[in-house]
Short mmCIF file of C-alpha atoms in Angstrom, two decimals:
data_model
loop_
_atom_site.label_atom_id
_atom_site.label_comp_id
_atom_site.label_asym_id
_atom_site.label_seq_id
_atom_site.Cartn_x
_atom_site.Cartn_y
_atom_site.Cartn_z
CA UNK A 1 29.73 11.56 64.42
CA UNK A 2 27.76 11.53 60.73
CA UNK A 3 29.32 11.09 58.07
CA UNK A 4 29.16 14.01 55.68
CA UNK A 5 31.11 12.85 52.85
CA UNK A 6 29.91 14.36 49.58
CA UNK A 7 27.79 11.80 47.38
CA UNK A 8 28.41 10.90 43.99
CA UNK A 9 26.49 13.48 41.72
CA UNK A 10 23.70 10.98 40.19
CA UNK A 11 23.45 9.28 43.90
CA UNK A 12 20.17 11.23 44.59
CA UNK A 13 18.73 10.89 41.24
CA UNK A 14 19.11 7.46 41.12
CA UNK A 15 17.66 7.01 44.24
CA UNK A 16 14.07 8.75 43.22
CA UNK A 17 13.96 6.36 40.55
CA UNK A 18 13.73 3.25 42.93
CA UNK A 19 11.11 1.93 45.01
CA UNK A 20 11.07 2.13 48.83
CA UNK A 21 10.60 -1.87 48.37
CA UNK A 22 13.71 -1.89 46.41
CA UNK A 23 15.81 -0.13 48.35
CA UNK A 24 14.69 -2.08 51.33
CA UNK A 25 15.98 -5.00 49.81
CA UNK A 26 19.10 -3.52 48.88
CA UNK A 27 19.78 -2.69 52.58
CA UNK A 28 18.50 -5.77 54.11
CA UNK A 29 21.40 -7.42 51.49
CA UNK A 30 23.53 -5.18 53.72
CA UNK A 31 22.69 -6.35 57.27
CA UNK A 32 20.14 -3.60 57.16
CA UNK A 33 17.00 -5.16 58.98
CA UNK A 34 14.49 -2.21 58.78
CA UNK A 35 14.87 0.96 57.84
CA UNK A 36 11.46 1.99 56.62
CA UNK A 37 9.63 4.32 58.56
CA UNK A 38 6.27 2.20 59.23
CA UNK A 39 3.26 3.56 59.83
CA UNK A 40 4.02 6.78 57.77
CA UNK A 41 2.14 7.85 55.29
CA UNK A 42 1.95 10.76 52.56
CA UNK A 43 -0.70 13.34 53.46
CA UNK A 44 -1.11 13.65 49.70
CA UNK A 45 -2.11 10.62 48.06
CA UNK A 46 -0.56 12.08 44.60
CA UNK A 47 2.54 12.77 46.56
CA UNK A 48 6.01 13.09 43.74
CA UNK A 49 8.66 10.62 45.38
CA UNK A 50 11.71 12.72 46.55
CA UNK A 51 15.71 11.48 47.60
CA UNK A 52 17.26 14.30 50.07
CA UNK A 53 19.45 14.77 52.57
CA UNK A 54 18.01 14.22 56.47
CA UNK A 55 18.05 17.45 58.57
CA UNK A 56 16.93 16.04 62.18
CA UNK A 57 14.48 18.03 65.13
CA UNK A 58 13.86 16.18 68.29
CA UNK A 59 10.91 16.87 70.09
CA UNK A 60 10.60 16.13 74.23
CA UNK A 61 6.88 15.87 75.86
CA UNK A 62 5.76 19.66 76.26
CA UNK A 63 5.35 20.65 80.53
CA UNK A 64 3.32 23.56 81.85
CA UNK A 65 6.26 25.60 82.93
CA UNK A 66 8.06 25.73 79.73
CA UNK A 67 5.39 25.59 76.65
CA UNK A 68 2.17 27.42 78.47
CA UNK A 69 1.03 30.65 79.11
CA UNK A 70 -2.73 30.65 78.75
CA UNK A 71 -2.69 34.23 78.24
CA UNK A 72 -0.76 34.53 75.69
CA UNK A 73 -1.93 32.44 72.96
CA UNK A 74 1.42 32.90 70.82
CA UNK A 75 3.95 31.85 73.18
CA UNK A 76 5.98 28.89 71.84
CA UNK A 77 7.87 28.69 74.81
CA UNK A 78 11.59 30.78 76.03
CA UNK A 79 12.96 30.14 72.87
CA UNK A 80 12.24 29.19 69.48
CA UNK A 81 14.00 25.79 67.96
CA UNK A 82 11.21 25.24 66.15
CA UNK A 83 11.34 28.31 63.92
CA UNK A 84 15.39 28.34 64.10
CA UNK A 85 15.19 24.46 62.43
CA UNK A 86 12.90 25.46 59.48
CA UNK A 87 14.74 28.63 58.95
CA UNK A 88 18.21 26.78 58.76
CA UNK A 89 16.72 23.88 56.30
CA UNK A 90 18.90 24.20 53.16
CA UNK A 91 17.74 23.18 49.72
CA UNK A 92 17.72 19.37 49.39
CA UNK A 93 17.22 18.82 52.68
CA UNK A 94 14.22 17.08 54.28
CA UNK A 95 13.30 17.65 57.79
CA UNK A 96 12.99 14.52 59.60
CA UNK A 97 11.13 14.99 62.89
CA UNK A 98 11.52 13.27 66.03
CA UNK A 99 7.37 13.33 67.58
CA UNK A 100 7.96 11.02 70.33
CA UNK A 101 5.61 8.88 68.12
CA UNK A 102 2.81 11.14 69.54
CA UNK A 103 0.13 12.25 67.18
CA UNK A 104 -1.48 14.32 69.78
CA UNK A 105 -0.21 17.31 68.45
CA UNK A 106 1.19 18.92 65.25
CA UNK A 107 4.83 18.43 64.79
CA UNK A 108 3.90 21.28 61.91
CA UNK A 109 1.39 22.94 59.79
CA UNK A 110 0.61 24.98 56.61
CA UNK A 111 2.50 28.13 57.32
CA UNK A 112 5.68 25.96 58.42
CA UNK A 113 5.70 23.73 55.43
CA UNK A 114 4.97 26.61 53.20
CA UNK A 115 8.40 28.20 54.42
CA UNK A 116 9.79 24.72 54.04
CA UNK A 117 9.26 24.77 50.58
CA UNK A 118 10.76 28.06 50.00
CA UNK A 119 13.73 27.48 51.95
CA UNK A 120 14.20 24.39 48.93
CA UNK A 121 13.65 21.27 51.00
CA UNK A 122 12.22 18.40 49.86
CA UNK A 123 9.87 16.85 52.35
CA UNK A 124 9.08 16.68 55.90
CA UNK A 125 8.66 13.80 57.78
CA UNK A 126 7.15 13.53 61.38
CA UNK A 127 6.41 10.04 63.16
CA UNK A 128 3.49 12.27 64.80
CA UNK A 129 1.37 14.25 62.70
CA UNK A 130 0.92 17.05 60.94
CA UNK A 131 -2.12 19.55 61.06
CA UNK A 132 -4.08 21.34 58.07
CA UNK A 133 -3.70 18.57 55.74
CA UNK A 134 -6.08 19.92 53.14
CA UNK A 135 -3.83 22.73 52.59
CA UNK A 136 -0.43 21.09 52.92
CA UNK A 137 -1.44 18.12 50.12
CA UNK A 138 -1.88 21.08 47.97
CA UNK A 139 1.75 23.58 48.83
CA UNK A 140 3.50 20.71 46.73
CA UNK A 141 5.94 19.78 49.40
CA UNK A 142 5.60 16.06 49.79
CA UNK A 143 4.75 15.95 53.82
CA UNK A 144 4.83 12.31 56.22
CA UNK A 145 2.85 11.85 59.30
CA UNK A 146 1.04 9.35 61.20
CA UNK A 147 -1.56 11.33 61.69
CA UNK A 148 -3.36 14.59 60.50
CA UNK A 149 -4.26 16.97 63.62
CA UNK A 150 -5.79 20.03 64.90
CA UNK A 151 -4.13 20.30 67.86
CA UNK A 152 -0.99 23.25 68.05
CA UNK A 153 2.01 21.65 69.40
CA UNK A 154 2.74 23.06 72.54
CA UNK A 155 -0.23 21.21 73.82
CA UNK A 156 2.05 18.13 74.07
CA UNK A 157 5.41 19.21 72.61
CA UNK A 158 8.53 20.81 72.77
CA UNK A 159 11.38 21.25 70.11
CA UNK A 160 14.63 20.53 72.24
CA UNK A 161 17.09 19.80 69.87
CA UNK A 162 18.36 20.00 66.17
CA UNK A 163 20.83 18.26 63.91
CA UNK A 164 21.22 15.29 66.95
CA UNK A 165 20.49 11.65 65.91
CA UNK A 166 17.12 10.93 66.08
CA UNK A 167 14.60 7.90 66.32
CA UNK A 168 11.36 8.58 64.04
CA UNK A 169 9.16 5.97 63.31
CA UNK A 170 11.47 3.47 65.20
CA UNK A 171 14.40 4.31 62.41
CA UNK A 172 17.65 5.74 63.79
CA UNK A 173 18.18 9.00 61.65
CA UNK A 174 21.70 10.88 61.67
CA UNK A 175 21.99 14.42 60.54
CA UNK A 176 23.30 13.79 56.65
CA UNK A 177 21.67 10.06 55.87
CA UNK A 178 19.96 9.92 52.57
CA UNK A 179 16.02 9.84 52.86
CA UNK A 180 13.89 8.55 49.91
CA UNK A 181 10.19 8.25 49.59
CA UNK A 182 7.52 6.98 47.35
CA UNK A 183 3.66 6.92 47.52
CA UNK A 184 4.26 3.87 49.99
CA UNK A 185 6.38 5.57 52.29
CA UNK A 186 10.01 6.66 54.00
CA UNK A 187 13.11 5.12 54.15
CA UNK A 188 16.63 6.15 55.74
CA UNK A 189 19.63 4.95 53.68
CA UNK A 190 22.85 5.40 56.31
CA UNK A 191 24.92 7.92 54.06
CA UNK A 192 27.93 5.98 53.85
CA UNK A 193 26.56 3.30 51.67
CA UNK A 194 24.47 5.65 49.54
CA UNK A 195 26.45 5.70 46.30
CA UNK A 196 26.70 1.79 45.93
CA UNK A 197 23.37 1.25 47.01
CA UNK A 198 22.18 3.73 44.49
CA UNK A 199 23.23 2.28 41.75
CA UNK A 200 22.48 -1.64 42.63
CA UNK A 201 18.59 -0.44 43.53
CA UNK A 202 18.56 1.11 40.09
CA UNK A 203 19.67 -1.57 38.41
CA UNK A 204 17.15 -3.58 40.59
CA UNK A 205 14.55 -1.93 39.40
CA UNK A 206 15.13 -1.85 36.09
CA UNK A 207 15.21 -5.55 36.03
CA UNK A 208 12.31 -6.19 38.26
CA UNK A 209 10.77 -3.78 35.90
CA UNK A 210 10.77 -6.82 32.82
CA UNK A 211 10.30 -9.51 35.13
CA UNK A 212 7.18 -7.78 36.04
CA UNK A 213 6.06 -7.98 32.75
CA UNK A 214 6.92 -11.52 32.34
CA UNK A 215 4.43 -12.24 35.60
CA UNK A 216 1.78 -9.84 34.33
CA UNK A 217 1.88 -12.05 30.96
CA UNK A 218 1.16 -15.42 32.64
CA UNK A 219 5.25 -16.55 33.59
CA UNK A 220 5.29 -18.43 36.57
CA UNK A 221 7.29 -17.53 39.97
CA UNK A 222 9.53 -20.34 39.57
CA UNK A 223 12.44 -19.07 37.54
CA UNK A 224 10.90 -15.58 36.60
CA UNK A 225 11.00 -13.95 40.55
CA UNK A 226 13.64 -14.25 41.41
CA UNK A 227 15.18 -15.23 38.31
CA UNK A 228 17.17 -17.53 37.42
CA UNK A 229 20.18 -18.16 34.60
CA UNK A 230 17.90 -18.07 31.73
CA UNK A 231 15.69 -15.27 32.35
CA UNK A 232 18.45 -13.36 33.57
CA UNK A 233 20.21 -14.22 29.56
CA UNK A 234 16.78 -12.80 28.29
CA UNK A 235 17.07 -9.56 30.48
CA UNK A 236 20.47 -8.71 29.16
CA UNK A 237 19.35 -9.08 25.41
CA UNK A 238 16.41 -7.44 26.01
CA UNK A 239 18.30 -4.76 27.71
CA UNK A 240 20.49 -4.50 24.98
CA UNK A 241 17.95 -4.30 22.62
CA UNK A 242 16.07 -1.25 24.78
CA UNK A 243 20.12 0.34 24.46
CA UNK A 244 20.36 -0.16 20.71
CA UNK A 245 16.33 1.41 19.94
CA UNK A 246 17.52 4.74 22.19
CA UNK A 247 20.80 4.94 20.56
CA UNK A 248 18.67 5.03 17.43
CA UNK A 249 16.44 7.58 18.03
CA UNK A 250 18.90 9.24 19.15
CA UNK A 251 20.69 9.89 15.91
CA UNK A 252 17.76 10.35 14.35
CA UNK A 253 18.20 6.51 12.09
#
């Protein structure tokens, strides 16, 4: 069973604010080994980051019998799943999309996504591929794949299932988990940790954000990354420096 309890309202938003990287780290602290979709990558390089909640499709190899009727052209098979999945995406969502790892076909194109985006999700995510990736980089619906493709699905696929757990990528996905991306990539935060990991991956990396800096300006490793009791004492004054300068501006001082 997934668990569906409700997140904490700034869960999400925190979330797009942190790294894939970072939140890797914060699950690996967890007993999370990987949980990164690898391999995946945006089909626009300019791609915004997004944090939603997974809505799973399961795809089984396509077979003669079921997916082809050579005279018919737009037969998708006896039923539909496909169509039924995209149409039932609610806004927030992000459909997650079990390929079988094959890129041989499209798990989706441009007219799919297109309804995607209108039905307010936001992203789709395939470990196969995706096909008219000129025109999906450019509907604004940040879009995942292995590959880009020309080939219609049926060739090699067959929706079977929706809202099931999943493997994509490698990653178990349940219905509900939290999905984040960045121009790097995917990861699947298990929904029941999502609200404390939130937070400590924000706060992460806020202060990997200064001890960038630090690097950039010639610190070394030793002591800076990760740091230790006295750069840590810096980060808190210089935090509370940063808090002071807002609260400032704020009142208009």
């Amino acid at each position: 069973m997934s668990d569906l309890s409700p997140l904490a309202s700034d869960t999400l938003e925190l979330l797009v604010k942190s790294s894939t990287a970072t939140i890797t780290t914060q699950l690996f602290k967890r007993g999370y080994r990987q949980q990164f979709l690898v391999g995946l990558r945006p089909m626009n390089p300019d791609v915004a980051s997004f944090a939603g909640i997974a809505f799973t499709l399961r795809f089984i190899p396509s077979r003669e019998d079921k997916d082809w009727d050579l005279g018919d052209l737009a037969k998708r098979g006896e039923d539909n799943l496909q169509w039924e999945a995209i149409e039932s995406v609610s806004e927030g969502e992000v459909l997650i999309i079990d390929s079988c790892q094959d890129p041989r076909a499209a798990s989706a194109g441009d007219m799919l996504l297109t309804r995607l985006l209108k039905r307010g999700a936001v992203g789709a995510v395939t470990d196969g591929a995706f096909r008219d990736g000129t025109e999906v980089a450019k509907i604004g619906l940040p879009a995942y794949s292995r590959e880009n493709t020309a080939t219609t699905r049926p060739a090699f696929l067959r929706a079977i299932d929706m809202q099931v757990p999943i493997g994509c990528a490698g990653v178990a996905v349940y219905p509900g988990d939290v999905v984040v991306s960045d121009g790097n990539g995917v990861v699947v935060i298990p929904r029941s940790i999502a609200d404390d990991l939130a937070v400590d991956a924000y706060e992460q990396e806020q202060r990997e954000q200064y001890l960038h800096k630090k690097i950039e300006a010639g610190a070394p490793l030793w002591g800076t990354y990760p740091p230790n009791a006295k750069t840590l004492a810096e980060y808190e004054r210089y935090r509370a420096e940063q808090n002071e300068l807002s609260l400032t501006r704020q009142q208009g001082v």
